[in-house]
Amino acid sequence: EDQVTQSPEALRLQEGESSSLNCSYTVSGLRGLFWYRQDPGKGPEFLFTLYSAGEEKEKERLKATLTKKESFLHITAPKPEDSATYLCAVQARSGNTPLVFGKGTRLSVIA
Amino acid sequence: EAGVAQSPRYKIIEKRQSVAFWCNPISGHATLYWYQQILGQGPKLLIQFQNNGVVDDSQLPKDRFSAERLKGVDSTLKIQPAKLEDSAVYLCASSPAETQYFGPGTRLLVL
Protein backbone atom coordinates (compact mmCIF):
# COMPACT_ATOMS: atom_id res chain seq x y z
CA GLU A 1 0.00 0.00 0.00
CA ASP A 2 1.29 3.46 -0.95
CA GLN A 3 2.03 5.64 2.09
CA VAL A 4 3.17 9.19 2.79
CA THR A 5 4.45 10.44 6.17
CA GLN A 6 5.17 14.11 6.75
CA SER A 7 7.20 15.61 9.57
CA PRO A 8 7.05 17.62 11.65
CA GLU A 9 3.28 17.93 12.13
CA ALA A 10 3.71 21.59 13.03
CA LEU A 11 6.61 24.02 12.75
CA ARG A 12 6.94 27.51 14.14
CA LEU A 13 9.66 29.75 12.70
CA GLN A 14 10.78 33.30 13.19
CA GLU A 15 10.74 35.43 10.07
CA GLY A 16 14.03 34.81 8.22
CA GLU A 17 14.72 31.50 9.99
CA SER A 18 15.26 28.88 7.25
CA SER A 19 14.15 25.28 7.73
CA SER A 20 13.03 22.11 5.93
CA LEU A 21 9.90 19.99 5.86
CA ASN A 22 10.17 16.24 5.30
CA CYS A 23 8.02 13.86 3.26
CA SER A 24 8.84 10.15 3.47
CA TYR A 25 7.07 7.84 1.07
CA THR A 26 6.63 4.23 0.02
CA VAL A 27 5.10 3.63 -3.38
CA SER A 28 5.04 0.82 -5.92
CA GLY A 29 6.97 2.70 -8.59
CA LEU A 30 6.89 6.49 -8.39
CA ARG A 31 5.19 8.38 -11.19
CA GLY A 32 5.40 11.74 -9.44
CA LEU A 33 5.70 13.44 -6.06
CA PHE A 34 3.62 16.57 -5.58
CA TRP A 35 3.83 19.46 -3.12
CA TYR A 36 0.77 21.60 -2.39
CA ARG A 37 0.16 24.58 -0.13
CA GLN A 38 -3.17 24.86 1.67
CA ASP A 39 -4.35 28.03 3.39
CA PRO A 40 -7.12 27.87 6.02
CA GLY A 41 -10.54 27.60 4.38
CA LYS A 42 -9.11 27.04 0.91
CA GLY A 43 -8.32 24.15 -1.41
CA PRO A 44 -4.74 22.93 -1.96
CA GLU A 45 -2.67 25.09 -4.31
CA PHE A 46 -0.18 23.28 -6.57
CA LEU A 47 3.50 24.09 -5.98
CA PHE A 48 5.79 21.44 -7.55
CA THR A 49 5.98 18.04 -9.19
CA LEU A 50 9.16 15.94 -8.91
CA TYR A 51 9.64 12.83 -11.01
CA SER A 52 13.03 11.28 -10.27
CA ALA A 53 15.68 11.11 -7.56
CA GLY A 54 18.06 14.04 -7.67
CA GLU A 55 15.52 16.40 -9.19
CA GLU A 56 15.13 19.87 -7.65
CA LYS A 57 12.62 22.66 -8.29
CA GLU A 58 12.46 26.20 -6.93
CA LYS A 59 9.82 28.87 -6.58
CA GLU A 60 10.57 32.08 -4.72
CA ARG A 61 11.66 31.06 -1.19
CA LEU A 62 10.75 27.39 -1.68
CA LYS A 63 12.95 24.59 -3.01
CA ALA A 64 11.83 20.97 -3.33
CA THR A 65 14.23 18.03 -3.61
CA LEU A 66 13.68 14.30 -4.12
CA THR A 67 15.50 11.10 -3.19
CA LYS A 68 14.35 7.50 -3.61
CA LYS A 69 12.69 7.50 -0.18
CA GLU A 70 11.88 11.09 0.71
CA SER A 71 11.40 14.65 -0.40
CA PHE A 72 12.31 17.87 1.34
CA LEU A 73 10.71 21.27 1.04
CA HIS A 74 13.33 23.85 2.00
CA ILE A 75 12.09 27.28 3.01
CA THR A 76 14.72 30.03 2.87
CA ALA A 77 14.26 33.22 4.86
CA PRO A 78 10.50 32.67 5.32
CA LYS A 79 8.00 35.50 5.64
CA PRO A 80 4.70 35.52 7.56
CA GLU A 81 2.82 35.05 4.27
CA ASP A 82 4.46 31.62 3.93
CA SER A 83 2.36 30.43 6.87
CA ALA A 84 0.15 27.57 5.63
CA THR A 85 -0.17 23.79 5.68
CA TYR A 86 2.14 22.10 3.19
CA LEU A 87 0.88 18.81 1.77
CA CYS A 88 2.94 16.13 0.05
CA ALA A 89 1.38 13.51 -2.24
CA VAL A 90 2.61 10.63 -4.39
CA GLN A 91 1.23 9.00 -7.49
CA ALA A 92 2.20 5.46 -8.41
CA ARG A 93 3.39 4.65 -11.91
CA SER A 94 0.91 1.90 -12.59
CA GLY A 95 -2.28 2.89 -14.36
CA ASN A 96 -4.42 5.92 -13.70
CA THR A 97 -3.77 5.94 -9.96
CA PRO A 98 -4.93 8.61 -7.52
CA LEU A 99 -2.78 10.89 -5.38
CA VAL A 100 -2.03 9.59 -1.89
CA PHE A 101 -1.58 12.51 0.50
CA GLY A 102 0.25 12.88 3.79
CA LYS A 103 -1.35 14.69 6.72
CA GLY A 104 0.63 17.84 6.06
CA THR A 105 2.97 20.12 8.00
CA ARG A 106 1.40 23.21 9.54
CA LEU A 107 3.90 26.05 9.21
CA SER A 108 3.66 29.28 11.19
CA VAL A 109 6.10 32.11 10.47
CA ILE A 110 6.20 34.78 13.17
CA ALA A 111 7.23 38.36 12.40
CA GLU B 1 -8.20 31.16 -16.65
CA ALA B 2 -11.04 30.38 -14.26
CA GLY B 3 -10.30 27.81 -11.57
CA VAL B 4 -12.37 24.91 -10.29
CA ALA B 5 -15.71 26.14 -8.97
CA GLN B 6 -17.63 24.46 -6.15
CA SER B 7 -20.92 25.14 -4.43
CA PRO B 8 -22.17 25.51 -1.84
CA ARG B 9 -19.16 26.65 0.21
CA TYR B 10 -20.75 25.65 3.51
CA LYS B 11 -23.54 23.30 4.49
CA ILE B 12 -24.96 22.29 7.86
CA ILE B 13 -27.42 19.39 8.02
CA GLU B 14 -28.90 16.96 10.54
CA LYS B 15 -27.80 13.33 10.47
CA ARG B 16 -29.89 11.13 8.17
CA GLN B 17 -30.60 14.10 5.87
CA SER B 18 -29.32 14.21 2.30
CA VAL B 19 -26.97 16.75 0.73
CA ALA B 20 -25.50 17.41 -2.71
CA PHE B 21 -22.37 19.23 -3.82
CA TRP B 22 -21.64 20.64 -7.26
CA CYS B 23 -18.35 21.05 -9.12
CA ASN B 24 -17.45 22.80 -12.36
CA PRO B 25 -13.91 21.87 -13.45
CA ILE B 26 -11.42 23.94 -15.42
CA SER B 27 -12.48 24.06 -19.06
CA GLY B 28 -10.93 21.28 -21.11
CA HIS B 29 -9.83 19.13 -18.17
CA ALA B 30 -10.88 15.55 -18.89
CA THR B 31 -10.23 14.13 -15.43
CA LEU B 32 -12.25 15.11 -12.37
CA TYR B 33 -11.76 13.98 -8.77
CA TRP B 34 -13.74 14.21 -5.54
CA TYR B 35 -11.74 14.10 -2.30
CA GLN B 36 -12.80 14.06 1.34
CA GLN B 37 -10.59 15.97 3.78
CA ILE B 38 -11.23 15.41 7.47
CA LEU B 39 -9.83 18.03 9.85
CA GLY B 40 -6.10 17.51 10.40
CA GLN B 41 -5.79 14.95 7.58
CA GLY B 42 -4.72 15.04 3.96
CA PRO B 43 -7.33 14.69 1.21
CA LYS B 44 -8.55 11.15 0.50
CA LEU B 45 -9.85 10.23 -2.95
CA LEU B 46 -13.51 9.28 -3.15
CA ILE B 47 -14.02 8.98 -6.91
CA GLN B 48 -12.20 9.73 -10.17
CA PHE B 49 -13.87 10.39 -13.53
CA GLN B 50 -12.27 10.37 -16.98
CA ASN B 51 -14.67 12.38 -19.15
CA ASN B 52 -18.02 10.97 -17.95
CA GLY B 53 -16.77 7.48 -17.04
CA VAL B 54 -15.72 6.30 -13.58
CA VAL B 55 -12.03 5.31 -13.34
CA ASP B 56 -11.75 4.64 -9.60
CA ASP B 57 -14.50 4.57 -6.96
CA SER B 58 -12.92 1.98 -4.66
CA GLN B 59 -12.92 4.39 -1.66
CA LEU B 60 -16.49 5.64 -2.17
CA PRO B 61 -18.97 4.39 0.49
CA LYS B 62 -21.50 3.33 -2.11
CA ASP B 63 -24.26 2.60 0.40
CA ARG B 64 -24.62 6.33 1.04
CA PHE B 65 -22.47 8.24 -1.46
CA SER B 66 -23.11 8.64 -5.17
CA ALA B 67 -21.56 10.79 -7.86
CA GLU B 68 -22.11 11.56 -11.50
CA ARG B 69 -20.45 13.67 -14.15
CA LEU B 70 -22.86 15.16 -16.62
CA LYS B 71 -21.73 15.21 -20.26
CA GLY B 72 -18.11 14.97 -19.12
CA VAL B 73 -18.13 18.47 -17.58
CA ASP B 74 -19.92 19.32 -14.30
CA SER B 75 -20.18 16.81 -11.49
CA THR B 76 -22.36 16.29 -8.42
CA LEU B 77 -21.58 14.33 -5.28
CA LYS B 78 -24.49 13.23 -3.09
CA ILE B 79 -24.68 11.82 0.42
CA GLN B 80 -27.88 10.09 1.51
CA PRO B 81 -28.32 9.58 4.42
CA ALA B 82 -25.56 11.59 6.09
CA LYS B 83 -23.77 10.39 9.22
CA LEU B 84 -21.89 12.39 11.83
CA GLU B 85 -18.57 11.06 10.52
CA ASP B 86 -19.26 12.62 7.10
CA SER B 87 -18.40 16.04 8.57
CA ALA B 88 -15.45 17.12 6.43
CA VAL B 89 -14.38 19.31 3.55
CA TYR B 90 -15.29 17.92 0.14
CA LEU B 91 -12.78 18.97 -2.49
CA CYS B 92 -13.17 18.77 -6.22
CA ALA B 93 -10.09 18.73 -8.46
CA SER B 94 -9.54 18.56 -12.20
CA SER B 95 -6.49 17.82 -14.32
CA PRO B 96 -5.48 17.89 -17.99
CA ALA B 97 -2.76 15.28 -17.30
CA GLU B 98 -0.90 14.62 -14.02
CA THR B 99 -1.19 17.87 -12.06
CA GLN B 100 -4.45 18.27 -10.18
CA TYR B 101 -5.97 21.69 -9.54
CA PHE B 102 -8.31 21.99 -6.59
CA GLY B 103 -11.41 24.02 -5.94
CA PRO B 104 -12.10 25.84 -2.65
CA GLY B 105 -14.09 22.95 -1.21
CA THR B 106 -17.46 22.56 0.48
CA ARG B 107 -17.40 22.43 4.27
CA LEU B 108 -20.03 20.01 5.57
CA LEU B 109 -21.10 19.81 9.18
CA VAL B 110 -23.44 16.99 10.16
CA LEU B 111 -25.21 17.51 13.51
XYZ file of N, CA and C in Angstrom:
666
model
N 0.845 -1.201 0.000
C 0.000 0.000 0.000
C 0.882 1.254 0.000
N 0.543 2.203 -0.860
C 1.293 3.460 -0.948
C 1.058 4.298 0.311
N 2.144 4.857 0.856
C 2.029 5.644 2.091
C 2.899 6.876 2.036
N 2.433 7.935 2.689
C 3.170 9.191 2.794
C 3.156 9.649 4.249
N 4.323 9.947 4.795
C 4.448 10.441 6.167
C 5.176 11.772 6.144
N 4.555 12.787 6.724
C 5.170 14.107 6.752
C 5.580 14.474 8.172
N 6.723 15.151 8.264
C 7.197 15.614 9.572
C 7.913 16.952 9.422
N 7.873 17.812 10.450
C 7.052 17.622 11.653
C 5.584 17.889 11.357
N 4.701 17.608 12.315
C 3.284 17.928 12.126
C 3.078 19.434 12.112
N 3.820 20.137 12.951
C 3.706 21.588 13.031
C 5.097 22.175 13.226
N 5.307 23.364 12.674
C 6.608 24.023 12.752
C 6.386 25.514 12.900
N 7.066 26.072 13.880
C 6.938 27.510 14.143
C 8.308 28.130 13.927
N 8.395 29.106 13.032
C 9.655 29.746 12.697
C 9.559 31.245 12.900
N 10.686 31.849 13.206
C 10.778 33.301 13.186
C 10.985 33.734 11.735
N 10.522 34.900 11.408
C 10.745 35.433 10.069
C 12.241 35.432 9.772
N 12.626 34.880 8.596
C 14.031 34.807 8.221
C 14.748 33.543 8.650
N 14.093 32.724 9.478
C 14.719 31.495 9.986
C 14.445 30.340 9.027
N 15.423 29.928 8.264
C 15.258 28.879 7.253
C 15.084 27.509 7.903
N 14.369 26.631 7.219
C 14.149 25.278 7.731
C 13.704 24.362 6.598
N 13.453 23.098 6.921
C 13.030 22.110 5.927
C 11.885 21.269 6.459
N 10.984 20.910 5.563
C 9.900 19.988 5.858
C 10.205 18.664 5.164
N 9.847 17.560 5.829
C 10.173 16.239 5.298
C 8.932 15.487 4.857
N 9.081 14.739 3.761
C 8.020 13.861 3.258
C 8.661 12.508 2.928
N 8.346 11.510 3.738
C 8.843 10.146 3.473
C 7.748 9.360 2.796
N 8.107 8.541 1.817
C 7.072 7.839 1.069
C 7.474 6.404 0.744
N 6.463 5.566 0.600
C 6.631 4.232 0.022
C 5.576 4.104 -1.058
N 6.012 3.711 -2.251
C 5.097 3.626 -3.385
C 5.607 2.555 -4.325
N 4.682 1.888 -4.981
C 5.045 0.824 -5.924
C 5.395 1.439 -7.273
N 6.566 2.046 -7.348
C 6.973 2.701 -8.588
C 6.439 4.119 -8.622
N 7.334 5.103 -8.500
C 6.895 6.490 -8.388
C 6.671 7.095 -9.765
N 5.468 7.621 -9.968
C 5.189 8.375 -11.193
C 5.490 9.855 -10.952
N 5.144 10.343 -9.764
C 5.404 11.735 -9.445
C 5.170 12.004 -7.970
N 5.906 12.970 -7.425
C 5.698 13.437 -6.055
C 5.299 14.900 -6.145
N 4.225 15.246 -5.458
C 3.618 16.571 -5.577
C 3.662 17.296 -4.243
N 3.937 18.596 -4.290
C 3.828 19.462 -3.124
C 2.707 20.473 -3.381
N 1.853 20.625 -2.348
C 0.769 21.597 -2.390
C 0.842 22.466 -1.150
N 0.331 23.672 -1.266
C 0.162 24.576 -0.133
C -1.338 24.737 0.092
N -1.762 24.677 1.357
C -3.169 24.861 1.673
C -3.333 25.917 2.761
N -4.025 26.995 2.435
C -4.349 28.032 3.393
C -5.666 27.690 4.075
N -5.875 28.190 5.301
C -7.121 27.873 6.017
C -8.352 28.251 5.202
N -9.290 27.330 5.085
C -10.541 27.597 4.385
C -10.432 27.557 2.874
N -9.300 27.094 2.356
C -9.111 27.044 0.905
C -8.686 25.652 0.464
N -8.788 25.411 -0.860
C -8.316 24.147 -1.406
C -6.807 24.172 -1.596
N -6.184 22.990 -1.726
C -4.740 22.931 -1.957
C -4.344 23.657 -3.244
N -3.208 24.362 -3.161
C -2.666 25.093 -4.311
C -1.387 24.396 -4.765
N -1.316 24.024 -6.041
C -0.183 23.284 -6.570
C 1.098 24.114 -6.486
N 2.188 23.452 -6.028
C 3.503 24.088 -5.981
C 4.479 23.430 -6.968
N 4.752 22.128 -6.765
C 5.787 21.444 -7.547
C 5.384 20.002 -7.850
N 5.956 19.480 -8.939
C 5.978 18.045 -9.192
C 7.430 17.621 -9.394
N 7.829 16.523 -8.733
C 9.161 15.937 -8.908
C 8.979 14.519 -9.420
N 9.844 14.115 -10.355
C 9.640 12.830 -11.007
C 10.717 11.802 -10.707
N 11.962 12.256 -10.459
C 13.032 11.277 -10.274
C 14.020 11.765 -9.229
N 14.698 10.804 -8.598
C 15.675 11.110 -7.555
C 16.746 12.042 -8.096
N 17.072 13.046 -7.288
C 18.059 14.037 -7.675
C 17.459 15.302 -8.265
N 16.170 15.241 -8.592
C 15.522 16.396 -9.191
C 15.267 17.470 -8.134
N 15.391 18.736 -8.529
C 15.133 19.868 -7.650
C 14.299 20.887 -8.413
N 13.394 21.568 -7.683
C 12.615 22.657 -8.286
C 12.519 23.789 -7.288
N 12.497 25.024 -7.800
C 12.463 26.201 -6.929
C 11.353 27.145 -7.357
N 10.813 27.834 -6.338
C 9.818 28.869 -6.582
C 9.908 29.862 -5.436
N 10.396 31.031 -5.730
C 10.573 32.079 -4.721
C 11.421 31.535 -3.558
N 10.893 31.490 -2.359
C 11.661 31.057 -1.193
C 11.600 29.547 -0.969
N 10.936 28.818 -1.840
C 10.750 27.387 -1.681
C 11.614 26.595 -2.665
N 12.172 25.499 -2.159
C 12.948 24.591 -3.015
C 12.612 23.165 -2.619
N 12.190 22.357 -3.586
C 11.828 20.968 -3.332
C 12.881 20.054 -3.925
N 13.252 19.017 -3.154
C 14.226 18.033 -3.605
C 13.646 16.640 -3.422
N 14.211 15.664 -4.154
C 13.675 14.302 -4.122
C 14.802 13.275 -4.091
N 14.646 12.287 -3.183
C 15.496 11.102 -3.186
C 14.589 9.902 -3.419
N 15.155 8.698 -3.350
C 14.353 7.501 -3.611
C 13.372 7.187 -2.491
N 13.566 7.806 -1.314
C 12.691 7.499 -0.180
C 11.998 8.712 0.411
N 12.479 9.917 0.096
C 11.885 11.092 0.710
C 12.066 12.343 -0.146
N 11.286 13.342 0.232
C 11.402 14.645 -0.399
C 11.492 15.689 0.706
N 12.207 16.759 0.408
C 12.310 17.872 1.344
C 11.788 19.136 0.674
N 11.100 19.932 1.482
C 10.707 21.265 1.038
C 11.493 22.248 1.900
N 12.473 22.903 1.279
C 13.328 23.849 1.997
C 12.716 25.238 1.873
N 12.628 25.922 3.000
C 12.087 27.284 3.011
C 13.210 28.218 3.473
N 13.612 29.109 2.577
C 14.723 30.026 2.866
C 14.183 31.394 3.235
N 14.655 31.889 4.362
C 14.259 33.218 4.856
C 12.745 33.421 4.755
N 11.958 32.587 5.456
C 10.501 32.668 5.316
C 9.936 33.984 5.813
N 8.758 34.319 5.248
C 8.004 35.496 5.644
C 6.671 35.041 6.228
N 5.995 35.915 6.985
C 4.697 35.517 7.563
C 3.709 34.993 6.525
N 3.759 35.504 5.305
C 2.823 35.052 4.270
C 3.092 33.620 3.795
N 4.187 33.030 4.230
C 4.457 31.620 3.934
C 3.733 30.685 4.904
N 3.100 31.244 5.906
C 2.358 30.430 6.872
C 1.210 29.725 6.167
N 1.154 28.396 6.296
C 0.146 27.572 5.629
C 0.414 26.121 6.019
N -0.454 25.232 5.564
C -0.172 23.791 5.676
C 0.389 23.327 4.343
N 1.494 22.611 4.402
C 2.144 22.095 3.192
C 1.885 20.600 3.102
N 1.271 20.204 1.988
C 0.884 18.813 1.767
C 1.788 18.168 0.721
N 2.156 16.925 0.979
C 2.941 16.130 0.050
C 2.057 14.976 -0.434
N 2.168 14.618 -1.701
C 1.376 13.509 -2.242
C 2.206 12.741 -3.263
N 1.932 11.436 -3.390
C 2.614 10.627 -4.390
C 1.591 9.987 -5.318
N 2.039 9.717 -6.514
C 1.229 8.998 -7.487
C 2.060 7.843 -8.005
N 1.488 6.646 -7.948
C 2.197 5.460 -8.411
C 2.211 5.416 -9.938
N 3.205 4.687 -10.457
C 3.392 4.651 -11.909
C 2.324 3.834 -12.608
N 1.789 2.859 -11.933
C 0.912 1.901 -12.589
C -0.490 2.469 -12.794
N -0.911 2.520 -14.037
C -2.282 2.886 -14.362
C -2.630 4.317 -14.036
N -3.916 4.577 -13.963
C -4.418 5.918 -13.700
C -4.694 6.052 -12.207
N -3.627 6.045 -11.416
C -3.767 5.943 -9.963
C -3.963 7.310 -9.315
N -4.659 7.340 -8.184
C -4.926 8.611 -7.520
C -3.724 9.096 -6.732
N -3.777 10.353 -6.298
C -2.783 10.888 -5.384
C -3.043 10.329 -3.991
N -1.956 9.979 -3.295
C -2.025 9.592 -1.891
C -1.322 10.690 -1.107
N -2.070 11.348 -0.235
C -1.576 12.510 0.496
C -1.070 12.126 1.881
N -0.092 12.900 2.379
C 0.250 12.880 3.788
C -0.686 13.796 4.557
N -0.471 13.865 5.894
C -1.346 14.689 6.723
C -0.959 16.155 6.692
N 0.218 16.457 6.173
C 0.630 17.839 6.059
C 1.487 18.315 7.212
N 2.216 19.406 6.963
C 2.969 20.120 8.001
C 2.389 21.520 8.088
N 1.990 21.889 9.293
C 1.395 23.210 9.538
C 2.502 24.172 9.899
N 2.805 25.107 9.009
C 3.898 26.051 9.208
C 3.377 27.409 9.653
N 3.966 27.926 10.720
C 3.657 29.282 11.188
C 4.952 30.081 11.184
N 4.941 31.229 10.513
C 6.100 32.112 10.475
C 5.740 33.389 11.215
N 6.507 33.673 12.270
C 6.200 34.784 13.169
C 7.090 35.968 12.836
N 6.461 37.133 12.711
C 7.231 38.355 12.397
C 8.067 38.824 13.583
N -7.429 32.414 -16.524
C -8.203 31.156 -16.649
C -8.955 30.908 -15.351
N -10.238 30.634 -15.452
C -11.036 30.385 -14.260
C -10.615 29.069 -13.635
N -10.678 29.026 -12.284
C -10.305 27.809 -11.568
C -11.487 26.882 -11.419
N -11.309 25.858 -10.588
C -12.373 24.909 -10.290
C -13.391 25.595 -9.381
N -14.649 25.512 -9.758
C -15.712 26.137 -8.972
C -16.489 25.070 -8.217
N -16.838 25.377 -6.968
C -17.634 24.460 -6.150
C -18.723 25.232 -5.430
N -19.851 24.560 -5.243
C -20.922 25.144 -4.426
C -21.739 24.039 -3.787
N -22.355 24.287 -2.618
C -22.171 25.514 -1.837
C -20.813 25.516 -1.159
N -20.426 26.592 -0.521
C -19.164 26.645 0.209
C -19.312 26.046 1.599
N -20.496 26.179 2.168
C -20.746 25.651 3.506
C -22.134 25.007 3.536
N -22.255 23.946 4.343
C -23.541 23.297 4.489
C -23.610 22.667 5.876
N -24.714 22.924 6.569
C -24.960 22.290 7.863
C -26.253 21.509 7.747
N -26.228 20.229 8.102
C -27.425 19.389 8.019
C -27.520 18.516 9.264
N -28.699 17.937 9.472
C -28.899 16.963 10.536
C -28.531 15.581 10.005
N -28.100 14.701 10.912
C -27.801 13.330 10.473
C -29.064 12.703 9.885
N -28.847 11.828 8.935
C -29.887 11.133 8.166
C -30.498 11.995 7.059
N -30.157 13.288 6.999
C -30.603 14.096 5.872
C -29.698 13.833 4.665
N -30.125 14.342 3.517
C -29.324 14.206 2.305
C -28.731 15.562 1.924
N -27.642 15.516 1.157
C -26.966 16.746 0.731
C -26.298 16.483 -0.613
N -26.158 17.538 -1.407
C -25.505 17.412 -2.711
C -24.534 18.558 -2.907
N -23.404 18.236 -3.529
C -22.374 19.228 -3.823
C -22.171 19.269 -5.335
N -21.807 20.455 -5.826
C -21.638 20.644 -7.260
C -20.218 21.111 -7.571
N -19.688 20.664 -8.704
C -18.347 21.048 -9.121
C -18.320 21.341 -10.609
N -17.696 22.458 -10.959
C -17.449 22.803 -12.356
C -15.942 22.857 -12.566
N -15.363 21.919 -13.316
C -13.912 21.867 -13.448
C -13.377 22.940 -14.394
N -12.062 23.031 -14.469
C -11.419 23.935 -15.417
C -11.743 23.452 -16.837
N -12.071 24.396 -17.703
C -12.476 24.059 -19.056
C -11.400 23.227 -19.766
N -11.850 22.121 -20.355
C -10.927 21.281 -21.108
C -10.271 20.167 -20.323
N -10.437 20.187 -18.993
C -9.833 19.131 -18.174
C -10.707 17.881 -18.236
N -10.113 16.777 -18.698
C -10.882 15.553 -18.891
C -11.103 14.789 -17.584
N -10.165 14.927 -16.653
C -10.228 14.129 -15.429
C -10.738 14.983 -14.273
N -11.658 14.411 -13.514
C -12.250 15.110 -12.369
C -12.217 14.178 -11.167
N -11.897 14.751 -10.012
C -11.756 13.982 -8.774
C -12.613 14.616 -7.682
N -13.141 13.772 -6.802
C -13.738 14.209 -5.543
C -12.899 13.616 -4.403
N -12.495 14.502 -3.477
C -11.744 14.097 -2.300
C -12.526 14.471 -1.047
N -12.299 13.728 0.013
C -12.804 14.062 1.343
C -11.606 14.412 2.223
N -11.669 15.576 2.885
C -10.593 15.969 3.785
C -11.160 16.193 5.187
N -10.843 15.288 6.079
C -11.232 15.414 7.474
C -10.224 16.308 8.178
N -10.678 17.064 9.156
C -9.833 18.032 9.853
C -8.533 17.396 10.340
N -7.403 17.999 9.958
C -6.099 17.510 10.396
C -5.531 16.388 9.544
N -6.240 16.036 8.468
C -5.792 14.949 7.579
C -5.551 15.492 6.172
N -4.840 14.700 5.366
C -4.720 15.042 3.963
C -5.961 14.595 3.206
N -6.174 15.115 2.017
C -7.329 14.695 1.212
C -7.262 13.204 0.881
N -8.450 12.562 0.863
C -8.550 11.152 0.495
C -9.493 11.038 -0.690
N -9.038 10.341 -1.742
C -9.850 10.226 -2.950
C -11.130 9.446 -2.689
N -12.249 10.004 -3.172
C -13.514 9.282 -3.148
C -13.807 8.655 -4.511
N -13.688 9.457 -5.578
C -14.017 8.976 -6.910
C -13.262 9.783 -7.954
N -12.905 9.110 -9.048
C -12.202 9.734 -10.166
C -12.970 9.456 -11.450
N -13.213 10.503 -12.230
C -13.869 10.388 -13.532
C -12.875 10.721 -14.644
N -12.963 10.018 -15.750
C -12.272 10.372 -16.981
C -13.385 10.648 -17.985
N -13.496 11.922 -18.384
C -14.670 12.378 -19.147
C -15.916 12.051 -18.317
N -16.855 11.261 -18.787
C -18.018 10.974 -17.950
C -18.034 9.534 -17.455
N -16.881 8.841 -17.535
C -16.771 7.479 -17.044
C -16.000 7.411 -15.737
N -16.381 6.470 -14.868
C -15.718 6.296 -13.580
C -14.446 5.476 -13.760
N -13.313 6.015 -13.269
C -12.032 5.314 -13.338
C -11.758 4.567 -12.036
N -12.046 5.232 -10.907
C -11.755 4.644 -9.599
C -12.786 5.126 -8.598
N -13.553 4.227 -8.033
C -14.500 4.572 -6.957
C -14.353 3.591 -5.812
N -13.146 3.021 -5.660
C -12.919 1.981 -4.663
C -13.045 2.495 -3.232
N -12.834 3.804 -3.003
C -12.919 4.386 -1.662
C -14.270 5.056 -1.397
N -15.182 4.984 -2.329
C -16.487 5.635 -2.172
C -17.436 4.729 -1.401
N -17.982 5.194 -0.257
C -18.971 4.385 0.489
C -20.281 4.334 -0.287
N -20.421 3.336 -1.108
C -21.496 3.332 -2.108
C -22.888 3.132 -1.509
N -22.940 2.744 -0.222
C -24.258 2.601 0.399
C -24.889 3.964 0.691
N -24.058 5.020 0.715
C -24.617 6.328 1.038
C -24.145 7.440 0.109
N -23.026 7.228 -0.572
C -22.470 8.243 -1.463
C -22.726 7.843 -2.921
N -23.012 8.859 -3.729
C -23.114 8.637 -5.170
C -22.569 9.864 -5.880
N -22.101 9.671 -7.095
C -21.564 10.794 -7.864
C -21.819 10.553 -9.334
N -21.967 11.657 -10.053
C -22.108 11.560 -11.501
C -21.438 12.755 -12.151
N -21.066 12.586 -13.390
C -20.453 13.669 -14.150
C -21.252 13.818 -15.443
N -21.937 14.938 -15.524
C -22.862 15.160 -16.620
C -22.132 15.616 -17.871
N -22.291 14.850 -18.957
C -21.726 15.207 -20.260
C -20.223 15.469 -20.181
N -19.558 14.832 -19.222
C -18.112 14.973 -19.119
C -17.643 16.335 -18.643
N -18.525 17.134 -18.051
C -18.132 18.468 -17.576
C -18.415 18.569 -16.084
N -19.580 19.144 -15.713
C -19.922 19.320 -14.302
C -20.121 17.982 -13.608
N -19.974 18.022 -12.277
C -20.175 16.811 -11.491
C -20.931 17.145 -10.208
N -21.706 16.171 -9.729
C -22.360 16.289 -8.424
C -21.991 15.091 -7.566
N -21.825 15.354 -6.275
C -21.584 14.329 -5.277
C -22.732 14.397 -4.276
N -23.353 13.268 -3.990
C -24.491 13.227 -3.086
C -24.237 12.283 -1.925
N -24.741 12.674 -0.761
C -24.679 11.823 0.422
C -26.112 11.645 0.922
N -26.522 10.369 1.055
C -27.881 10.092 1.512
C -27.954 8.698 2.105
N -28.184 8.543 3.400
C -28.318 9.582 4.415
C -26.968 9.928 5.027
N -26.826 11.155 5.512
C -25.561 11.592 6.095
C -25.394 11.056 7.511
N -24.131 10.794 7.873
C -23.766 10.391 9.218
C -22.865 11.459 9.830
N -22.727 11.403 11.148
C -21.894 12.391 11.832
C -20.464 12.379 11.288
N -19.957 11.172 10.973
C -18.573 11.058 10.518
C -18.341 11.581 9.100
N -19.410 12.010 8.435
C -19.259 12.620 7.104
C -18.869 14.092 7.190
N -18.836 14.643 8.399
C -18.400 16.038 8.568
C -16.963 16.169 8.089
N -16.753 17.014 7.089
C -15.447 17.116 6.432
C -15.533 18.222 5.393
N -14.409 18.456 4.732
C -14.384 19.315 3.548
C -14.354 18.412 2.324
N -15.236 18.696 1.370
C -15.288 17.919 0.138
C -14.674 18.756 -0.974
N -13.561 18.256 -1.485
C -12.779 18.973 -2.487
C -12.977 18.353 -3.858
N -13.129 19.199 -4.836
C -13.173 18.770 -6.222
C -11.871 19.220 -6.887
N -11.306 18.385 -7.724
C -10.092 18.734 -8.463
C -10.251 18.297 -9.907
N -9.548 18.975 -10.802
C -9.538 18.555 -12.195
C -8.110 18.602 -12.718
N -7.838 17.829 -13.762
C -6.492 17.824 -14.325
C -6.551 17.551 -15.814
N -5.617 18.174 -16.564
C -5.475 17.886 -17.987
C -4.581 16.661 -18.208
N -3.702 16.410 -17.211
C -2.759 15.282 -17.300
C -2.465 14.806 -15.881
N -1.260 15.117 -15.359
C -0.903 14.625 -14.023
C -1.239 15.608 -12.908
N -1.003 16.887 -13.126
C -1.185 17.870 -12.061
C -2.660 18.114 -11.824
N -3.058 18.052 -10.550
C -4.451 18.273 -10.176
C -4.609 19.666 -9.595
N -5.672 20.347 -9.995
C -5.971 21.690 -9.539
C -7.268 21.627 -8.747
N -7.206 22.158 -7.531
C -8.309 21.995 -6.586
C -9.206 23.217 -6.530
N -10.472 22.967 -6.259
C -11.412 24.022 -5.944
C -11.324 24.399 -4.477
N -12.155 25.363 -4.030
C -12.096 25.843 -2.649
C -12.707 24.885 -1.645
N -13.490 23.922 -2.108
C -14.089 22.950 -1.209
C -15.449 23.355 -0.682
N -16.193 22.354 -0.232
C -17.459 22.558 0.478
C -17.288 21.993 1.877
N -17.520 22.863 2.875
C -17.403 22.434 4.271
C -18.735 21.927 4.765
N -18.791 20.641 5.109
C -20.025 20.008 5.566
C -19.934 19.715 7.050
N -20.973 20.137 7.770
C -21.097 19.810 9.183
C -22.386 19.033 9.368
N -22.281 17.824 9.903
C -23.440 16.988 10.155
C -23.697 16.967 11.661
N -24.868 17.417 12.077
C -25.214 17.510 13.506
C -26.118 16.362 13.941
